[in-house]
PDB file of C-alpha atoms in Angstrom:
ATOM      1  CA  MET L   2     -25.084 -83.364  -0.775  1.00 69.00           C
ATOM      2  CA  ASP L   3     -24.073 -85.313   2.322  1.00 79.00           C
ATOM      3  CA  PHE L   4     -25.183 -83.204   5.304  1.00 81.00           C
ATOM      4  CA  ILE L   5     -24.733 -86.018   7.806  1.00 85.00           C
ATOM      5  CA  GLY L   6     -21.174 -86.757   6.743  1.00 84.00           C
ATOM      6  CA  ALA L   7     -20.269 -83.089   6.434  1.00 84.00           C
ATOM      7  CA  TYR L   8     -21.550 -82.338   9.926  1.00 89.00           C
ATOM      8  CA  SER L   9     -19.682 -85.122  11.676  1.00 90.00           C
ATOM      9  CA  SER L  10     -18.189 -84.306  15.067  1.00 92.00           C
ATOM     10  CA  GLY L  11     -14.668 -84.305  13.630  1.00 91.00           C
ATOM     11  CA  ASN L  12     -15.543 -81.890  10.838  1.00 90.00           C
ATOM     12  CA  LEU L  13     -17.474 -79.572  13.130  1.00 92.00           C
ATOM     13  CA  GLY L  14     -14.623 -79.557  15.640  1.00 94.00           C
ATOM     14  CA  TYR L  15     -12.124 -78.713  12.900  1.00 93.00           C
ATOM     15  CA  LEU L  16     -14.376 -75.935  11.598  1.00 93.00           C
ATOM     16  CA  PHE L  17     -14.900 -74.548  15.106  1.00 94.00           C
ATOM     17  CA  LYS L  18     -11.147 -74.491  15.658  1.00 95.00           C
ATOM     18  CA  GLY L  19     -10.812 -72.334  12.548  1.00 93.00           C
ATOM     19  CA  PHE L  20     -13.659 -70.125  13.758  1.00 94.00           C
ATOM     20  CA  LEU L  21     -11.786 -69.431  17.000  1.00 95.00           C
ATOM     21  CA  ILE L  22      -8.738 -68.340  15.015  1.00 95.00           C
ATOM     22  CA  THR L  23     -10.967 -66.122  12.856  1.00 94.00           C
ATOM     23  CA  LEU L  24     -12.319 -64.453  16.004  1.00 94.00           C
ATOM     24  CA  GLU L  25      -8.840 -64.102  17.502  1.00 94.00           C
ATOM     25  CA  ILE L  26      -7.465 -62.435  14.375  1.00 95.00           C
ATOM     26  CA  ALA L  27     -10.528 -60.195  14.037  1.00 94.00           C
ATOM     27  CA  VAL L  28     -10.633 -59.044  17.677  1.00 95.00           C
ATOM     28  CA  ILE L  29      -6.926 -58.220  17.859  1.00 96.00           C
ATOM     29  CA  SER L  30      -7.030 -56.455  14.489  1.00 96.00           C
ATOM     30  CA  ILE L  31     -10.147 -54.474  15.454  1.00 94.00           C
ATOM     31  CA  ILE L  32      -8.564 -53.233  18.686  1.00 96.00           C
ATOM     32  CA  LEU L  33      -5.247 -52.300  17.061  1.00 97.00           C
ATOM     33  CA  SER L  34      -6.791 -50.714  13.977  1.00 96.00           C
ATOM     34  CA  PHE L  35      -9.244 -48.692  16.077  1.00 94.00           C
ATOM     35  CA  LEU L  36      -6.440 -47.293  18.237  1.00 95.00           C
ATOM     36  CA  ILE L  37      -4.112 -46.555  15.333  1.00 96.00           C
ATOM     37  CA  GLY L  38      -6.908 -45.348  13.053  1.00 95.00           C
ATOM     38  CA  SER L  39      -8.245 -42.996  15.735  1.00 92.00           C
ATOM     39  CA  LEU L  40      -4.772 -41.512  16.192  1.00 93.00           C
ATOM     40  CA  LEU L  41      -4.245 -41.061  12.438  1.00 95.00           C
ATOM     41  CA  GLY L  42      -7.724 -39.592  11.951  1.00 93.00           C
ATOM     42  CA  THR L  43      -7.203 -37.130  14.796  1.00 91.00           C
ATOM     43  CA  ILE L  44      -3.831 -36.055  13.382  1.00 92.00           C
ATOM     44  CA  ARG L  45      -5.419 -35.387   9.992  1.00 92.00           C
ATOM     45  CA  TYR L  46      -8.282 -33.490  11.629  1.00 90.00           C
ATOM     46  CA  ALA L  47      -5.910 -31.353  13.711  1.00 87.00           C
ATOM     47  CA  LYS L  48      -4.072 -30.230  10.547  1.00 87.00           C
ATOM     48  CA  ILE L  49      -0.650 -30.371  12.170  1.00 89.00           C
ATOM     49  CA  PRO L  50       1.899 -28.809   9.784  1.00 90.00           C
ATOM     50  CA  VAL L  51       3.758 -31.401   7.667  1.00 93.00           C
ATOM     51  CA  LEU L  52       2.693 -34.350   9.879  1.00 95.00           C
ATOM     52  CA  SER L  53      -0.974 -34.210   8.827  1.00 94.00           C
ATOM     53  CA  LYS L  54       0.014 -34.127   5.149  1.00 95.00           C
ATOM     54  CA  VAL L  55       2.391 -37.062   5.558  1.00 96.00           C
ATOM     55  CA  VAL L  56      -0.314 -39.071   7.333  1.00 95.00           C
ATOM     56  CA  ALA L  57      -2.815 -38.138   4.613  1.00 95.00           C
ATOM     57  CA  VAL L  58      -0.502 -39.462   1.880  1.00 96.00           C
ATOM     58  CA  ILE L  59       0.075 -42.732   3.758  1.00 95.00           C
ATOM     59  CA  VAL L  60      -3.615 -43.235   4.526  1.00 95.00           C
ATOM     60  CA  GLU L  61      -4.801 -42.482   0.995  1.00 95.00           C
ATOM     61  CA  THR L  62      -2.154 -44.788  -0.462  1.00 96.00           C
ATOM     62  CA  ILE L  63      -3.179 -47.709   1.746  1.00 96.00           C
ATOM     63  CA  ARG L  64      -6.903 -47.091   1.192  1.00 94.00           C
ATOM     64  CA  ASN L  65      -6.421 -47.416  -2.551  1.00 94.00           C
ATOM     65  CA  LEU L  66      -4.528 -50.710  -2.386  1.00 95.00           C
ATOM     66  CA  PRO L  67      -6.266 -54.105  -2.342  1.00 95.00           C
ATOM     67  CA  LEU L  68      -6.063 -55.903   0.989  1.00 95.00           C
ATOM     68  CA  LEU L  69      -4.833 -59.039  -0.744  1.00 94.00           C
ATOM     69  CA  LEU L  70      -1.770 -57.145  -1.982  1.00 95.00           C
ATOM     70  CA  ILE L  71      -1.013 -55.931   1.545  1.00 96.00           C
ATOM     71  CA  ILE L  72      -1.291 -59.477   2.888  1.00 95.00           C
ATOM     72  CA  PHE L  73       1.167 -60.716   0.258  1.00 94.00           C
ATOM     73  CA  PHE L  74       3.539 -57.836   0.929  1.00 94.00           C
ATOM     74  CA  VAL L  75       3.561 -58.334   4.716  1.00 95.00           C
ATOM     75  CA  TYR L  76       4.010 -62.105   4.572  1.00 94.00           C
ATOM     76  CA  PHE L  77       6.260 -62.508   1.521  1.00 93.00           C
ATOM     77  CA  GLY L  78       7.683 -59.044   0.838  1.00 92.00           C
ATOM     78  CA  LEU L  79       8.993 -58.336   4.330  1.00 92.00           C
ATOM     79  CA  ARG L  80      10.915 -61.606   4.221  1.00 89.00           C
ATOM     80  CA  GLU L  81      13.102 -60.082   1.520  1.00 88.00           C
ATOM     81  CA  VAL L  82      14.297 -57.453   4.003  1.00 87.00           C
ATOM     82  CA  GLY L  83      14.888 -59.940   6.787  1.00 87.00           C
ATOM     83  CA  LEU L  84      11.576 -59.624   8.669  1.00 90.00           C
ATOM     84  CA  LYS L  85      10.051 -63.087   8.755  1.00 90.00           C
ATOM     85  CA  LEU L  86       6.627 -63.180  10.380  1.00 92.00           C
ATOM     86  CA  GLU L  87       4.602 -66.236  11.263  1.00 93.00           C
ATOM     87  CA  ILE L  88       1.237 -66.610   9.540  1.00 94.00           C
ATOM     88  CA  ILE L  89      -0.983 -65.287  12.360  1.00 94.00           C
ATOM     89  CA  PRO L  90       1.149 -62.191  13.178  1.00 95.00           C
ATOM     90  CA  ALA L  91       1.421 -61.455   9.446  1.00 95.00           C
ATOM     91  CA  ALA L  92      -2.348 -61.659   9.008  1.00 95.00           C
ATOM     92  CA  ILE L  93      -2.928 -59.383  12.018  1.00 96.00           C
ATOM     93  CA  MET L  94      -0.384 -56.843  10.749  1.00 96.00           C
ATOM     94  CA  ALA L  95      -1.839 -56.769   7.230  1.00 96.00           C
ATOM     95  CA  LEU L  96      -5.427 -56.394   8.468  1.00 96.00           C
ATOM     96  CA  THR L  97      -4.395 -53.733  10.984  1.00 97.00           C
ATOM     97  CA  ILE L  98      -2.542 -51.691   8.360  1.00 96.00           C
ATOM     98  CA  PHE L  99      -5.459 -51.767   5.950  1.00 96.00           C
ATOM     99  CA  GLU L 100      -8.250 -51.228   8.476  1.00 96.00           C
ATOM    100  CA  SER L 101      -6.368 -48.454  10.300  1.00 96.00           C
ATOM    101  CA  ALA L 102      -6.427 -46.423   7.103  1.00 96.00           C
ATOM    102  CA  MET L 103     -10.147 -47.043   6.661  1.00 95.00           C
ATOM    103  CA  ILE L 104     -10.989 -46.218  10.270  1.00 96.00           C
ATOM    104  CA  SER L 105      -8.845 -43.065  10.225  1.00 95.00           C
ATOM    105  CA  GLU L 106     -11.075 -41.670   7.497  1.00 94.00           C
ATOM    106  CA  ILE L 107     -14.202 -42.535   9.504  1.00 94.00           C
ATOM    107  CA  VAL L 108     -12.753 -40.776  12.556  1.00 93.00           C
ATOM    108  CA  ARG L 109     -11.714 -37.724  10.547  1.00 93.00           C
ATOM    109  CA  SER L 110     -15.134 -37.473   8.929  1.00 92.00           C
ATOM    110  CA  GLY L 111     -16.838 -37.867  12.298  1.00 92.00           C
ATOM    111  CA  LEU L 112     -14.770 -35.091  13.827  1.00 91.00           C
ATOM    112  CA  ASN L 113     -15.378 -32.844  10.834  1.00 91.00           C
ATOM    113  CA  SER L 114     -19.130 -33.335  11.211  1.00 89.00           C
ATOM    114  CA  ILE L 115     -19.094 -31.414  14.503  1.00 86.00           C
ATOM    115  CA  GLU L 116     -19.729 -27.687  14.132  1.00 86.00           C
ATOM    116  CA  LYS L 117     -16.531 -25.611  14.322  1.00 82.00           C
ATOM    117  CA  GLY L 118     -18.342 -23.052  16.454  1.00 84.00           C
ATOM    118  CA  GLN L 119     -18.345 -25.500  19.364  1.00 84.00           C
ATOM    119  CA  ILE L 120     -14.542 -25.541  19.372  1.00 79.00           C
ATOM    120  CA  GLU L 121     -14.371 -21.769  19.329  1.00 82.00           C
ATOM    121  CA  ALA L 122     -16.930 -21.465  22.129  1.00 85.00           C
ATOM    122  CA  ALA L 123     -15.137 -24.050  24.256  1.00 82.00           C
ATOM    123  CA  ARG L 124     -11.749 -22.398  23.771  1.00 80.00           C
ATOM    124  CA  SER L 125     -13.200 -18.992  24.645  1.00 82.00           C
ATOM    125  CA  SER L 126     -14.616 -20.476  27.859  1.00 83.00           C
ATOM    126  CA  GLY L 127     -11.104 -21.409  28.991  1.00 83.00           C
ATOM    127  CA  LEU L 128     -10.792 -25.042  27.875  1.00 83.00           C
ATOM    128  CA  THR L 129      -7.563 -26.168  26.243  1.00 83.00           C
ATOM    129  CA  TYR L 130      -7.593 -27.778  22.797  1.00 79.00           C
ATOM    130  CA  ILE L 131      -7.169 -31.255  24.305  1.00 83.00           C
ATOM    131  CA  GLN L 132      -9.955 -30.657  26.854  1.00 84.00           C
ATOM    132  CA  THR L 133     -12.210 -29.396  24.076  1.00 84.00           C
ATOM    133  CA  MET L 134     -11.551 -32.502  21.988  1.00 83.00           C
ATOM    134  CA  TRP L 135     -11.981 -34.907  24.907  1.00 82.00           C
ATOM    135  CA  HIS L 136     -15.054 -33.390  26.581  1.00 82.00           C
ATOM    136  CA  ILE L 137     -16.893 -31.694  23.726  1.00 84.00           C
ATOM    137  CA  ILE L 138     -15.986 -32.961  20.258  1.00 86.00           C
ATOM    138  CA  LEU L 139     -15.145 -36.656  20.714  1.00 84.00           C
ATOM    139  CA  PRO L 140     -18.306 -37.646  22.674  1.00 81.00           C
ATOM    140  CA  GLN L 141     -20.520 -36.213  19.946  1.00 84.00           C
ATOM    141  CA  ALA L 142     -18.399 -37.502  17.077  1.00 87.00           C
ATOM    142  CA  LEU L 143     -18.206 -41.012  18.530  1.00 84.00           C
ATOM    143  CA  LYS L 144     -21.970 -41.417  18.418  1.00 82.00           C
ATOM    144  CA  ARG L 145     -21.972 -40.449  14.756  1.00 85.00           C
ATOM    145  CA  MET L 146     -19.080 -42.820  14.046  1.00 89.00           C
ATOM    146  CA  ILE L 147     -20.747 -45.930  15.495  1.00 86.00           C
ATOM    147  CA  PRO L 148     -22.643 -47.089  12.353  1.00 85.00           C
ATOM    148  CA  PRO L 149     -19.694 -46.770   9.928  1.00 89.00           C
ATOM    149  CA  LEU L 150     -17.257 -48.181  12.499  1.00 91.00           C
ATOM    150  CA  VAL L 151     -19.374 -51.280  13.065  1.00 89.00           C
ATOM    151  CA  SER L 152     -19.763 -51.681   9.310  1.00 88.00           C
ATOM    152  CA  GLN L 153     -15.973 -51.548   8.977  1.00 91.00           C
ATOM    153  CA  PHE L 154     -15.505 -54.055  11.802  1.00 92.00           C
ATOM    154  CA  ILE L 155     -17.923 -56.424  10.059  1.00 91.00           C
ATOM    155  CA  SER L 156     -15.921 -56.053   6.857  1.00 91.00           C
ATOM    156  CA  LEU L 157     -12.741 -56.793   8.813  1.00 93.00           C
ATOM    157  CA  LEU L 158     -14.224 -59.996  10.194  1.00 92.00           C
ATOM    158  CA  LYS L 159     -15.142 -61.141   6.696  1.00 91.00           C
ATOM    159  CA  ASP L 160     -11.788 -60.031   5.285  1.00 92.00           C
ATOM    160  CA  THR L 161      -9.966 -62.488   7.547  1.00 93.00           C
ATOM    161  CA  SER L 162     -10.915 -65.121   4.968  1.00 91.00           C
ATOM    162  CA  LEU L 163      -8.556 -63.465   2.465  1.00 92.00           C
ATOM    163  CA  ALA L 164      -5.632 -64.623   4.588  1.00 92.00           C
ATOM    164  CA  VAL L 165      -6.348 -68.105   3.274  1.00 90.00           C
ATOM    165  CA  VAL L 166      -3.824 -67.233   0.540  1.00 90.00           C
ATOM    166  CA  ILE L 167      -1.038 -67.493   3.144  1.00 92.00           C
ATOM    167  CA  THR L 168      -2.638 -70.659   4.583  1.00 89.00           C
ATOM    168  CA  LEU L 169      -3.944 -68.991   7.736  1.00 91.00           C
ATOM    169  CA  PRO L 170      -5.868 -71.820   9.483  1.00 91.00           C
ATOM    170  CA  GLU L 171      -9.052 -69.757   9.933  1.00 91.00           C
ATOM    171  CA  MET L 172     -12.610 -70.909   9.329  1.00 92.00           C
ATOM    172  CA  PHE L 173     -12.640 -70.545   5.543  1.00 89.00           C
ATOM    173  CA  HIS L 174      -9.323 -72.384   5.241  1.00 91.00           C
ATOM    174  CA  ASN L 175     -10.564 -75.252   7.408  1.00 91.00           C
ATOM    175  CA  ALA L 176     -13.816 -75.388   5.449  1.00 90.00           C
ATOM    176  CA  GLN L 177     -11.803 -75.941   2.294  1.00 87.00           C
ATOM    177  CA  GLY L 178      -9.863 -78.697   4.052  1.00 87.00           C
ATOM    178  CA  ILE L 179     -13.087 -80.476   4.994  1.00 87.00           C
ATOM    179  CA  TYR L 180     -14.596 -80.632   1.499  1.00 81.00           C
ATOM    180  CA  ASN L 181     -11.265 -81.231  -0.257  1.00 78.00           C
ATOM    181  CA  GLY L 182     -11.669 -84.433  -2.210  1.00 68.00           C
ATOM    182  CA  ASN L 183     -15.357 -84.836  -1.332  1.00 74.00           C
ATOM    183  CA  PHE L 184     -17.565 -82.485  -3.319  1.00 77.00           C
ATOM    184  CA  ASN L 185     -20.680 -83.815  -1.560  1.00 83.00           C
ATOM    185  CA  PHE L 186     -19.572 -81.673   1.399  1.00 86.00           C
ATOM    186  CA  VAL L 187     -19.219 -78.405  -0.521  1.00 86.00           C
ATOM    187  CA  ILE L 188     -22.756 -77.005  -0.121  1.00 88.00           C
ATOM    188  CA  PRO L 189     -23.324 -78.264   3.467  1.00 90.00           C
ATOM    189  CA  ILE L 190     -20.009 -76.887   4.720  1.00 90.00           C
ATOM    190  CA  PHE L 191     -20.226 -73.505   3.024  1.00 89.00           C
ATOM    191  CA  LEU L 192     -23.855 -73.177   4.049  1.00 92.00           C
ATOM    192  CA  LEU L 193     -22.757 -73.630   7.657  1.00 93.00           C
ATOM    193  CA  VAL L 194     -19.898 -71.133   7.206  1.00 92.00           C
ATOM    194  CA  ALA L 195     -22.343 -68.599   5.759  1.00 93.00           C
ATOM    195  CA  ILE L 196     -24.704 -69.068   8.713  1.00 94.00           C
ATOM    196  CA  ILE L 197     -21.863 -68.569  11.209  1.00 93.00           C
ATOM    197  CA  TYR L 198     -20.694 -65.377   9.494  1.00 93.00           C
ATOM    198  CA  PHE L 199     -24.269 -64.086   9.396  1.00 94.00           C
ATOM    199  CA  ILE L 200     -24.919 -64.780  13.091  1.00 94.00           C
ATOM    200  CA  VAL L 201     -21.711 -63.080  14.252  1.00 92.00           C
ATOM    201  CA  ASN L 202     -22.087 -60.052  11.974  1.00 90.00           C
ATOM    202  CA  TYR L 203     -25.784 -59.630  12.733  1.00 92.00           C
ATOM    203  CA  ALA L 204     -24.992 -59.776  16.458  1.00 91.00           C
ATOM    204  CA  LEU L 205     -22.451 -56.976  15.956  1.00 87.00           C
ATOM    205  CA  SER L 206     -25.103 -54.919  14.183  1.00 87.00           C
ATOM    206  CA  LEU L 207     -27.562 -55.422  17.053  1.00 88.00           C
ATOM    207  CA  VAL L 208     -24.953 -54.385  19.612  1.00 85.00           C
ATOM    208  CA  ALA L 209     -24.191 -51.263  17.581  1.00 81.00           C
ATOM    209  CA  ARG L 210     -27.880 -50.331  17.383  1.00 83.00           C
ATOM    210  CA  ALA L 211     -28.326 -50.843  21.113  1.00 84.00           C
ATOM    211  CA  LEU L 212     -25.235 -48.756  21.894  1.00 79.00           C
ATOM    212  CA  GLU L 213     -26.319 -45.983  19.531  1.00 75.00           C
ATOM    213  CA  LYS L 214     -29.811 -45.952  21.058  1.00 80.00           C
ATOM    214  CA  ARG L 215     -28.368 -45.852  24.570  1.00 77.00           C
ATOM    215  CA  LEU L 216     -26.069 -42.947  23.760  1.00 70.00           C
ATOM    216  CA  ASP L 217     -28.947 -41.078  22.157  1.00 69.00           C
ATOM    217  CA  THR L 218     -31.149 -41.695  25.209  1.00 67.00           C
ATOM    218  CA  GLU L 219     -28.434 -40.554  27.622  1.00 61.00           C
ATOM    219  CA  GLY L 220     -27.899 -37.427  25.540  1.00 59.00           C
ATOM    220  CA  LYS L 221     -31.590 -36.584  25.683  1.00 62.00           C
ATOM    221  CA  HIS L 222     -31.676 -37.144  29.449  1.00 59.00           C
ATOM    222  CA  ARG L 223     -28.691 -34.832  29.926  1.00 57.00           C
ATOM    223  CA  GLY L 224     -30.328 -32.263  27.694  1.00 54.00           C
ATOM    224  CA  ARG L 225     -33.577 -32.322  29.712  1.00 58.00           C
ATOM    225  CA  GLY L 226     -31.657 -32.182  32.978  1.00 52.00           C
ATOM    226  CA  SER L 227     -29.750 -29.110  31.928  1.00 48.00           C
ATOM    227  CA  GLY L 228     -32.672 -27.513  30.110  1.00 47.00           C
ATOM    228  CA  LYS L 229     -30.550 -27.274  26.966  1.00 45.00           C
ATOM    229  CA  ASN L 230     -30.223 -29.014  23.688  1.00 46.00           C
ATOM    230  CA  PRO L 231     -28.058 -32.150  24.336  1.00 42.00           C
ATOM    231  CA  LYS L 232     -25.951 -31.369  21.253  1.00 44.00           C
ATOM    232  CA  SER L 233     -25.270 -27.791  22.283  1.00 41.00           C
ATOM    233  CA  LEU L 234     -22.001 -26.703  23.825  1.00 37.00           C
ATOM    234  CA  SER L 235     -23.664 -25.479  27.023  1.00 36.00           C
ATOM    235  CA  GLY L 236     -25.360 -28.837  27.456  1.00 42.00           C
ATOM    236  CA  GLN L 237     -22.029 -30.613  27.054  1.00 38.00           C
ATOM    237  CA  LEU L 238     -20.285 -28.339  29.579  1.00 32.00           C
ATOM    238  CA  SER L 239     -23.043 -28.700  32.180  1.00 37.00           C
ATOM    239  CA  SER L 240     -22.862 -32.476  31.952  1.00 36.00           C
TER     240      SER L 240
END
């Protein structure tokens, strides 16, 4: 094992360049998949005639396919119908498609975890369905969604390495390029890659815990200020 040679400035710079691409792909995919997944999950929750069933079929189909297959289909399959995507856009599209389906189920489950009586009480108080969702249901559901959402985002960050099959120049791809032909670099380089993944993912977990704790604290403060249970409908309306 040659740690000194593996950690030369040139190798570290090349690895860092791949890390930046990994972050770029992950951040864009997280934002897009959260937006699309939230929309799909809300549609399924709302049980809109026909549309909710169509979305359910699409989501369940994607959720039961391997991500690697979706990556191959987006990059190679779409070329057969005239849609040629560059490597980075193809990777973002494949990750977004797959993660949107996963996140939609998290959103739907989070919304379903809120008591139906709160919707009925809010509607009877004069709020529209959209106002009820925005002011009553979503704030409570979001707090419950944070742990599984962050877990899914962490998985997305790690799944970017699967795009190495289409030669996406991300961190894992560049790590392979560094040790190629010099097996003394294998353990040092992959040890460093593992440490980087751990630091980033652990930081995400800490942020999620802090956010969850803050939301819980704010909810308790609102509940004490209104003299009601922070999870009750009356507490939500008074805030």
